[in-house]
GROMACS .gro file of C-alpha atoms in nm:
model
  344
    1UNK     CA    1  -2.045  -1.246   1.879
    2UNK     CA    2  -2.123  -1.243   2.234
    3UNK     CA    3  -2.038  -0.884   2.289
    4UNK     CA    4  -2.121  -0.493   2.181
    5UNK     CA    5  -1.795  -0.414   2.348
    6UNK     CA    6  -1.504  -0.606   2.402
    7UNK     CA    7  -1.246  -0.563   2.684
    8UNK     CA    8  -0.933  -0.672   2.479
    9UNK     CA    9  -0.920  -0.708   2.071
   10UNK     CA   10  -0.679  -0.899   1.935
   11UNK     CA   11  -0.515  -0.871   1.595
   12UNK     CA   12  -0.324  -1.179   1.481
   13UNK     CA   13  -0.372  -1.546   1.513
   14UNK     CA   14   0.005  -1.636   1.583
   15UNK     CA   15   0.133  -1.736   1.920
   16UNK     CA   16   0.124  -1.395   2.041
   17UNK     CA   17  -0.229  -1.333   1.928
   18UNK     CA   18  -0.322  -1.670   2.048
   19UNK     CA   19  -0.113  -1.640   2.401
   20UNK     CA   20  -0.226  -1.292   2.469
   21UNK     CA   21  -0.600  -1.430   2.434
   22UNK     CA   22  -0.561  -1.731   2.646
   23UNK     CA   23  -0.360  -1.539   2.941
   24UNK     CA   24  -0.668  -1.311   2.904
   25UNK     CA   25  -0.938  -1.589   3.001
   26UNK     CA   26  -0.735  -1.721   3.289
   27UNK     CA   27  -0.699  -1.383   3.426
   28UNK     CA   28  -1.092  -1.335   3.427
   29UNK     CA   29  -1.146  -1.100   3.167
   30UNK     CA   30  -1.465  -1.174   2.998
   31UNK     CA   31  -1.504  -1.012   2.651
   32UNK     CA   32  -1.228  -1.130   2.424
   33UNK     CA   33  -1.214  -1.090   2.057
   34UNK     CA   34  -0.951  -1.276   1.815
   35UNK     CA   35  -0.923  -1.108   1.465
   36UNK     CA   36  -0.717  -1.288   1.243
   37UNK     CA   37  -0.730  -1.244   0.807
   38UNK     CA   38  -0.687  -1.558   0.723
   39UNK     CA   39  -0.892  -1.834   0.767
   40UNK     CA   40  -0.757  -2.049   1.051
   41UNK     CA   41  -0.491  -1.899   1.343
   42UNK     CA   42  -0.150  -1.967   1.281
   43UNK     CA   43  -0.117  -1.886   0.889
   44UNK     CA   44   0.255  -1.895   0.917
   45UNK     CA   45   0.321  -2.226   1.038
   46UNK     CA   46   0.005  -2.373   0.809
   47UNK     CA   47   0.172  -2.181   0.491
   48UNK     CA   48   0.537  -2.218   0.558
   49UNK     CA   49   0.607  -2.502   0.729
   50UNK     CA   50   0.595  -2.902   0.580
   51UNK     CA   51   0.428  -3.162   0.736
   52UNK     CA   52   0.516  -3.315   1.024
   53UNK     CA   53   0.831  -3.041   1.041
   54UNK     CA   54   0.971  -2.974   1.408
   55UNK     CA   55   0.840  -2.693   1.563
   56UNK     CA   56   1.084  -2.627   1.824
   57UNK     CA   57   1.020  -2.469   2.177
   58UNK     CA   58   1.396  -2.267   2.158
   59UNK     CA   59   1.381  -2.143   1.832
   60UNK     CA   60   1.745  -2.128   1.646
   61UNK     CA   61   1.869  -2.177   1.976
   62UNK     CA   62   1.699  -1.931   2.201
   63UNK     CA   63   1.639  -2.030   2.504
   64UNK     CA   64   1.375  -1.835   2.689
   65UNK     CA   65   1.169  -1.932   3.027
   66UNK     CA   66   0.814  -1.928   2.962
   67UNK     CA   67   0.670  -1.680   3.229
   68UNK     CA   68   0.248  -1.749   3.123
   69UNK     CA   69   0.034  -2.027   3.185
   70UNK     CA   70   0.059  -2.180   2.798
   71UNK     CA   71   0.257  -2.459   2.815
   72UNK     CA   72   0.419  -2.486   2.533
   73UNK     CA   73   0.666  -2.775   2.510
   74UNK     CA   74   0.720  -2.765   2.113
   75UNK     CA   75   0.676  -3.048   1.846
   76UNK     CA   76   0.541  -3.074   1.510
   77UNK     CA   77   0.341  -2.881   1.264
   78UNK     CA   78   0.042  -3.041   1.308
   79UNK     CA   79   0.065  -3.148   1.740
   80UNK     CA   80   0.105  -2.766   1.758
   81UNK     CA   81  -0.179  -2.697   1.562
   82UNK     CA   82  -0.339  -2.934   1.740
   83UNK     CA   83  -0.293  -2.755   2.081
   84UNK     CA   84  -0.342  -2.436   1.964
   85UNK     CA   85  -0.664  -2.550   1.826
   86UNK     CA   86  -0.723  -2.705   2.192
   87UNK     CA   87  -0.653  -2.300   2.337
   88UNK     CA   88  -0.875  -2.162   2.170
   89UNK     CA   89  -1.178  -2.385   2.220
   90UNK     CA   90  -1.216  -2.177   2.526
   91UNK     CA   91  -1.592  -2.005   2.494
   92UNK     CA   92  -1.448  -1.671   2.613
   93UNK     CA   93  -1.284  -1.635   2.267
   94UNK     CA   94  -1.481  -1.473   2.031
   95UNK     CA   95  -1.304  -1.539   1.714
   96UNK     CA   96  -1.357  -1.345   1.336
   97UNK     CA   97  -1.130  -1.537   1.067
   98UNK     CA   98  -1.101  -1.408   0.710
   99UNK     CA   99  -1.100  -1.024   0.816
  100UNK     CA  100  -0.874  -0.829   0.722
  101UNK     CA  101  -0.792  -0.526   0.961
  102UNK     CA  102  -0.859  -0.167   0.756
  103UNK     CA  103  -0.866   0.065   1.061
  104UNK     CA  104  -0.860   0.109   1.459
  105UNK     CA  105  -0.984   0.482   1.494
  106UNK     CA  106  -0.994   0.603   1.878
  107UNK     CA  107  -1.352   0.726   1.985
  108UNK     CA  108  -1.541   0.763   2.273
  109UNK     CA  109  -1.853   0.607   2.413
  110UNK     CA  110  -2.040   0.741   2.732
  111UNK     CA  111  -1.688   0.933   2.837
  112UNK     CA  112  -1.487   0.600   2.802
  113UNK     CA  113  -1.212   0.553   2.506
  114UNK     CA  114  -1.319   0.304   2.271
  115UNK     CA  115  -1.153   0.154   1.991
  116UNK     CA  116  -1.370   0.122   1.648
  117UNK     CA  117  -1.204  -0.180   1.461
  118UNK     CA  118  -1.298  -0.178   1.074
  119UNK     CA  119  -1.229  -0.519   0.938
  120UNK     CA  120  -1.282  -0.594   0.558
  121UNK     CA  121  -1.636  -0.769   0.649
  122UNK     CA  122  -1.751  -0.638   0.976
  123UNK     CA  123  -1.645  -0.364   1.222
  124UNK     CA  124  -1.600  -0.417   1.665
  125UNK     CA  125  -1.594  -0.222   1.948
  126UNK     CA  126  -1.352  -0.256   2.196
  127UNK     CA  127  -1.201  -0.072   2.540
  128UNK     CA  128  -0.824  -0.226   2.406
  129UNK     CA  129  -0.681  -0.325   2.133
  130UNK     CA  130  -0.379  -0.596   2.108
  131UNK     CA  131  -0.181  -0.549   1.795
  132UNK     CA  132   0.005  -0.902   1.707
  133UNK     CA  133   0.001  -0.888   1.357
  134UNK     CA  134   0.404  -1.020   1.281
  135UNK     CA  135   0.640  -0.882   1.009
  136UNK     CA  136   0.544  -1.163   0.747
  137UNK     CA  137   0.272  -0.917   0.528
  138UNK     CA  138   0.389  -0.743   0.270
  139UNK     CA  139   0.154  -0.551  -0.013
  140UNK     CA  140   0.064  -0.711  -0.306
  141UNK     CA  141   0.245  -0.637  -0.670
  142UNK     CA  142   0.103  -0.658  -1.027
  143UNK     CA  143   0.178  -0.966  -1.235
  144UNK     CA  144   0.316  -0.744  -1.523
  145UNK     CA  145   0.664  -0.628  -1.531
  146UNK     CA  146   0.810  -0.292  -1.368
  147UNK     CA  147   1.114  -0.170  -1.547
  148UNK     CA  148   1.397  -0.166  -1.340
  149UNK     CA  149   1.498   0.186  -1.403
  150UNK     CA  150   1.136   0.320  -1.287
  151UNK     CA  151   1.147   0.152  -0.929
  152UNK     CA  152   1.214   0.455  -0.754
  153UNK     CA  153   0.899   0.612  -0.873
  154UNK     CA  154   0.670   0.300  -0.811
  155UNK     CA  155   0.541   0.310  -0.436
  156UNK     CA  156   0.328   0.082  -0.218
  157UNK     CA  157   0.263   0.377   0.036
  158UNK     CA  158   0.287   0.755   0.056
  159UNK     CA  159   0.622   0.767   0.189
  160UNK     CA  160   0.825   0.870  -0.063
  161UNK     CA  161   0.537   1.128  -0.206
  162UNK     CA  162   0.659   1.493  -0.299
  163UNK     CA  163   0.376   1.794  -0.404
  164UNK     CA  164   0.315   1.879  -0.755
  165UNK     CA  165   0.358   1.546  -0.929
  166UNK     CA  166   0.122   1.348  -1.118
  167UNK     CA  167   0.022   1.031  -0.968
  168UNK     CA  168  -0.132   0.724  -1.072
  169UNK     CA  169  -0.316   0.523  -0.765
  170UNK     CA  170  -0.396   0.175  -0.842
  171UNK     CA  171  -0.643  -0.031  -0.666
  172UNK     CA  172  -1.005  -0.027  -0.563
  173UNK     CA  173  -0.991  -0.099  -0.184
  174UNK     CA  174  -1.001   0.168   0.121
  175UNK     CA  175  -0.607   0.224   0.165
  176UNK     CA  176  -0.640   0.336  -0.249
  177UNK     CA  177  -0.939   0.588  -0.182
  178UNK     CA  178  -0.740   0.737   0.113
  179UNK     CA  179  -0.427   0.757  -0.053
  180UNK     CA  180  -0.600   0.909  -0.373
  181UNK     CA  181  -0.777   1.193  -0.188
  182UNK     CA  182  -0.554   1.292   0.077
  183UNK     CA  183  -0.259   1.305  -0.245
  184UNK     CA  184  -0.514   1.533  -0.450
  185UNK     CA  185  -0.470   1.807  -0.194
  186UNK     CA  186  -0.107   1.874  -0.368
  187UNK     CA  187  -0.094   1.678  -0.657
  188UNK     CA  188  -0.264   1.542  -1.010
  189UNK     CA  189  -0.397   1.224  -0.925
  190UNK     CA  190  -0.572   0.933  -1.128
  191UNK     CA  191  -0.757   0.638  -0.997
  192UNK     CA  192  -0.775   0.365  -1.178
  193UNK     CA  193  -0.966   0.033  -1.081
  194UNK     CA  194  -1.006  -0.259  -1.289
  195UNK     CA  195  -1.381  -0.291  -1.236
  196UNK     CA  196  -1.693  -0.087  -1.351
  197UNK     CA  197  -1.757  -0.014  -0.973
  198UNK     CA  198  -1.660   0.023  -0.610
  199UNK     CA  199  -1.720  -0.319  -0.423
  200UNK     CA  200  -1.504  -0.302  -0.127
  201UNK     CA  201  -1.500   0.096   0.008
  202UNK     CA  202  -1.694   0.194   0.353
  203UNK     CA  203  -1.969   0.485   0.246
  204UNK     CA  204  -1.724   0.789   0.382
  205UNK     CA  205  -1.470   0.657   0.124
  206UNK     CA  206  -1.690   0.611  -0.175
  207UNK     CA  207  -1.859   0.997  -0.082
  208UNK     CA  208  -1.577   1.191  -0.065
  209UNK     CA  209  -1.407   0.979  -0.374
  210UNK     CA  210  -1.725   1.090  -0.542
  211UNK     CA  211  -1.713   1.407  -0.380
  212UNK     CA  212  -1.331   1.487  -0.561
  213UNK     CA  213  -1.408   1.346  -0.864
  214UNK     CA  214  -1.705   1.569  -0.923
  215UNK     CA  215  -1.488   1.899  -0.831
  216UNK     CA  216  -1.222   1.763  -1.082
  217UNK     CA  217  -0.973   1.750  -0.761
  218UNK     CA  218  -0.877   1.406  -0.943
  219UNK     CA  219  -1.010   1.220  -1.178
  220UNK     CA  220  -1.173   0.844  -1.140
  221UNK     CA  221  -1.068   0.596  -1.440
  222UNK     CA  222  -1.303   0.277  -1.384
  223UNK     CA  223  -1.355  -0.059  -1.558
  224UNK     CA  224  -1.011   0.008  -1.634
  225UNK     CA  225  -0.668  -0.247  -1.641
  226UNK     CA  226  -0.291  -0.183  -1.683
  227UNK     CA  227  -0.153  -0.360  -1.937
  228UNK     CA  228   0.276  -0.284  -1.888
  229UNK     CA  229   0.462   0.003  -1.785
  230UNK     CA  230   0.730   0.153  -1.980
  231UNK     CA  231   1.030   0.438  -1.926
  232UNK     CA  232   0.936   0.729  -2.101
  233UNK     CA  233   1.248   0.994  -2.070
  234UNK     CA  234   1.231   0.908  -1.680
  235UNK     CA  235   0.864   0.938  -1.618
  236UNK     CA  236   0.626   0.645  -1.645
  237UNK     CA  237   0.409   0.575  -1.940
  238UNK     CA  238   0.084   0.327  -1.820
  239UNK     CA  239  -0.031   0.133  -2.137
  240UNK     CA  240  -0.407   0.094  -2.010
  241UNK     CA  241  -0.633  -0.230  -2.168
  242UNK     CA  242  -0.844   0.005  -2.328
  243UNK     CA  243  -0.595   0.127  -2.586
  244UNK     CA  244  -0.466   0.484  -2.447
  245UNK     CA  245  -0.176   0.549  -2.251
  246UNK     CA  246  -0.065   0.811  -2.007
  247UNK     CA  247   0.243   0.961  -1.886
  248UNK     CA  248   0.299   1.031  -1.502
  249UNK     CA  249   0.539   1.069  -1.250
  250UNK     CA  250   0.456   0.788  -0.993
  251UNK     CA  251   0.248   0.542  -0.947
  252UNK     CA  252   0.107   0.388  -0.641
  253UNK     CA  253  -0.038   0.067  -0.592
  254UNK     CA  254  -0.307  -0.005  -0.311
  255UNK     CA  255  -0.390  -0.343  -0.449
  256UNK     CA  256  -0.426  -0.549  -0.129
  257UNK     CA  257  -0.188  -0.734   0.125
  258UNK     CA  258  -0.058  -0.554   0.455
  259UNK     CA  259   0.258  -0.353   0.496
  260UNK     CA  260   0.316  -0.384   0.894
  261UNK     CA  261   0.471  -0.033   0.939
  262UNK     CA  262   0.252   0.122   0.696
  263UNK     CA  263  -0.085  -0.021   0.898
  264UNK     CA  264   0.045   0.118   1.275
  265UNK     CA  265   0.137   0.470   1.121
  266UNK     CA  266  -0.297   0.447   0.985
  267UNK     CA  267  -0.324   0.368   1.332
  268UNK     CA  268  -0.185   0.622   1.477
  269UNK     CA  269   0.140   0.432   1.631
  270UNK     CA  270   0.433   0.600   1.646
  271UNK     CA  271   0.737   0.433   1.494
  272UNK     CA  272   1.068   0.503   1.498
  273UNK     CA  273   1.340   0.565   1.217
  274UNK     CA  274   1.315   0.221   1.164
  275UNK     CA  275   0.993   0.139   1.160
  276UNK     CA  276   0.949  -0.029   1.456
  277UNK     CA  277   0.657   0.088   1.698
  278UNK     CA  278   0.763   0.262   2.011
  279UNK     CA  279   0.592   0.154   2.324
  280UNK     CA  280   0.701   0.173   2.676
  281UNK     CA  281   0.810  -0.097   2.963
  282UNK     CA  282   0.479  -0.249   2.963
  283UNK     CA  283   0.400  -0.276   2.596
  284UNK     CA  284   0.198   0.019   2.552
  285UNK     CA  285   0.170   0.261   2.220
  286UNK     CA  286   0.119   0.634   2.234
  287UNK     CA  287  -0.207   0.553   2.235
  288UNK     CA  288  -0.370   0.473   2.556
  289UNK     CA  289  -0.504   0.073   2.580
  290UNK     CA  290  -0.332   0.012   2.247
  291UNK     CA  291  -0.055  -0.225   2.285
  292UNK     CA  292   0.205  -0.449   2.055
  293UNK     CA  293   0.312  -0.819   2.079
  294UNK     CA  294   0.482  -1.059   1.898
  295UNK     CA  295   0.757  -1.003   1.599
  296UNK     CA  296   0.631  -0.678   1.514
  297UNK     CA  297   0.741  -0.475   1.811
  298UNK     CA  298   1.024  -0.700   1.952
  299UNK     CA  299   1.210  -0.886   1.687
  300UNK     CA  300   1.154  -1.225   1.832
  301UNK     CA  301   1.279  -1.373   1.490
  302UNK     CA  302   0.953  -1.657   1.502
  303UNK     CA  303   1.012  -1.735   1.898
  304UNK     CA  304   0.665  -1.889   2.024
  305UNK     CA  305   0.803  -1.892   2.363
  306UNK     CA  306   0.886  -1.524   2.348
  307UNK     CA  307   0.541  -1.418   2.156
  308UNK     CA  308   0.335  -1.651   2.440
  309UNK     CA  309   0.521  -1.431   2.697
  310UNK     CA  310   0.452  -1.099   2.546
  311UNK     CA  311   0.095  -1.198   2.582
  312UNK     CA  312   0.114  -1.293   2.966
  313UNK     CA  313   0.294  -0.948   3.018
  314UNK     CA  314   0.043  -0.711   2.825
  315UNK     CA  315  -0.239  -0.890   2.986
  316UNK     CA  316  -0.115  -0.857   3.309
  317UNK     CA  317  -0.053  -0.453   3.268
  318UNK     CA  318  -0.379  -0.415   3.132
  319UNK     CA  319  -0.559  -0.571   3.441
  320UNK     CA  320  -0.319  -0.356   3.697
  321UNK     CA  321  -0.410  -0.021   3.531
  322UNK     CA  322  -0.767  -0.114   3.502
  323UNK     CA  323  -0.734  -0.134   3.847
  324UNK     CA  324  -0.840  -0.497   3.988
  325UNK     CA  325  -0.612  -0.847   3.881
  326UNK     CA  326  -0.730  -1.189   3.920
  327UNK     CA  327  -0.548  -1.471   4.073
  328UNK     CA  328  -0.520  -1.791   3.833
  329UNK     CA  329  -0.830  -1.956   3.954
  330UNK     CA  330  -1.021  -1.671   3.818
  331UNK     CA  331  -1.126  -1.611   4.182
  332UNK     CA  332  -1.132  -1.180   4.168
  333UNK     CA  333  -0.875  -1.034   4.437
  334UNK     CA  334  -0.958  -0.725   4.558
  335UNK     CA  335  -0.620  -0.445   4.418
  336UNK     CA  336  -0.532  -0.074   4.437
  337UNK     CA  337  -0.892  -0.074   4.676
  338UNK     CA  338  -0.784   0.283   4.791
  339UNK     CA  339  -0.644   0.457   4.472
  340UNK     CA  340  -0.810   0.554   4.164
  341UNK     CA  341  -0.806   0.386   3.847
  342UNK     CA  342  -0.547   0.466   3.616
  343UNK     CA  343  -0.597   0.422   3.228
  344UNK     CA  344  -0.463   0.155   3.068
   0.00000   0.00000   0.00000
């Protein structure tokens, strides 16, 4: 990593990750970061599409002008791999594959807003943060059966959390320790994790888990598995690999994968009724140098064109409020000379 600080993070290694980092390098800006959890850029198309399958420039008919400098004329899985591949040879990208995003918590450095960036093997600084994460993640669900009739009481978030219930939170990661401690304010809560101990939890987590436990504020149950889940007179009963069971009210399982809503409300995003972020005419979140891209914030239903453009746009706001642009050829044009810089 060539940088303490980056000028613009990226989250998401689709076409709107990918444009919004390439727009960035021809407008001059020279810290760039590219975070994407899987191990290459474009999951999607590696995971869902065949080989050799069209990979059309209007998507399902859609026919948008492309306003950036990616030239994107479509045409197969693997030429558009290929030129994507091409992109981001460009030494200005910084790339970190296989990390998973855990938090973006808004600091400050010297009297500047900085974004910390927690990812699940490293953590980044940066003065912006791109979110272009899509709508494809969803959390991950246990291979054994949930009863039909207990669905209602089986969460993969806090949404649907009351006070006073007894809750079982399953999973060993950071999103289980937060939901487990921030639940035991009101409730009765259990953690259970399937090994003997924490592998995966940043040192505030694992304290204050401790912390709780120790108080009896809830209760730790490690080296522990489910084994099925049964209706018990409409609460749950857990049948744990150990032999003993236990009756409670809901469970919640924190056992990896990403819920797209769930992940910009940890962020601080504001969404609205339906879970989509709300961000103003030039892309930009509540939060100041935060901004969205791509399927997540404007239902481009898998449009590159559209996610390449979101990326042009967003780059080109940031470099206005920052208070300077630069032309195409990277050559710095002097902008807004006689009025103050404006947050992004």
């Amino acid at each position: 990593m060539k940088s303490n600080i980056y000028d613009i993070a990226i989250i998401g290694g689709g076409p709107g990750g990918i444009g919004t980092a390439i727009e960035a390098v021809i407008h001059g800006v020279k810290n760039i970061l590219l975070i994407e959890k899987s191990d290459n850029h474009s999951n999607t198309i590696r995971k869902y599409y065949k080989d050799n399958k069209r990979v059309d420039r209007d998507w399902k008919g859609q026919i948008i002008e492309l306003e950036g400098n990616v030239e994107f004329v479509g045409g197969t899985k693997e030429s558009t791999l290929d030129y994507f591949n091409t992109l981001l040879d460009e030494e200005r990208i910084d790339t970190a594959f296989n990390s998973e995003v855990e938090s973006i918590i808004r600091t400050q450095e010297e009297g500047e807003d900085i974004y910390l960036i927690t990812t699940s093997t490293q953590s980044f600084k940066s003065k912006s943060v791109v979110i272009a994460i899509g709508k494809m993640g969803k959390p991950n669900k246990p291979l054994y059966k949930i009863p039909a009739s207990l669905k209602d009481y089986i969460n993969f978030n806090l949404d649907k959390c009351t006070k006073n219930e007894k809750i079982l939170v399953v999973g060993g990661g950071n999103s289980a320790a937060e939901y487990a401690y921030d639940l035991a304010v009101n409730n009765e809560v259990t953690l259970v994790y399937r090994k003997d101990k924490f592998t995966r939890l940043n040192p505030e987590n694992e304290k204050i888990l401790r912390e709780f436990n120790g108080q009896e504020l809830l209760r730790l149950r490690l080296n522990t598995d489910i084994e099925s889940l049964e209706n018990f007179e409409g609460r749950i009963k857990v049948n744990f690999n150990d032999g003993y069971f236990t009756i409670y009210d809901r469970i919640i399982y924190a056992i990896g994968g990403t819920s797209p809503v769930d992940f910009l409300k940890k962020c601080g995003i504001e969404v609205n009724s339906e879970g989509n972020p709300i961000y103003d005419e030039h892309y930009r979140t509540n939060l100041p140098c935060m901004y969205v891209a791509g399927d997540i914030a404007f239902n481009t239903g898998g449009s590159i064109v559209a996610a390449l453009n979101h990326g042009y746009h967003i780059v080109n706001s940031f470099l206005r409020r920052r208070g300077k642009i630069y032309s195409y050829t990277n050559k710095v044009e002097e902008y807004f000379k006689n009025n103050p810089k404006e947050k992004c």
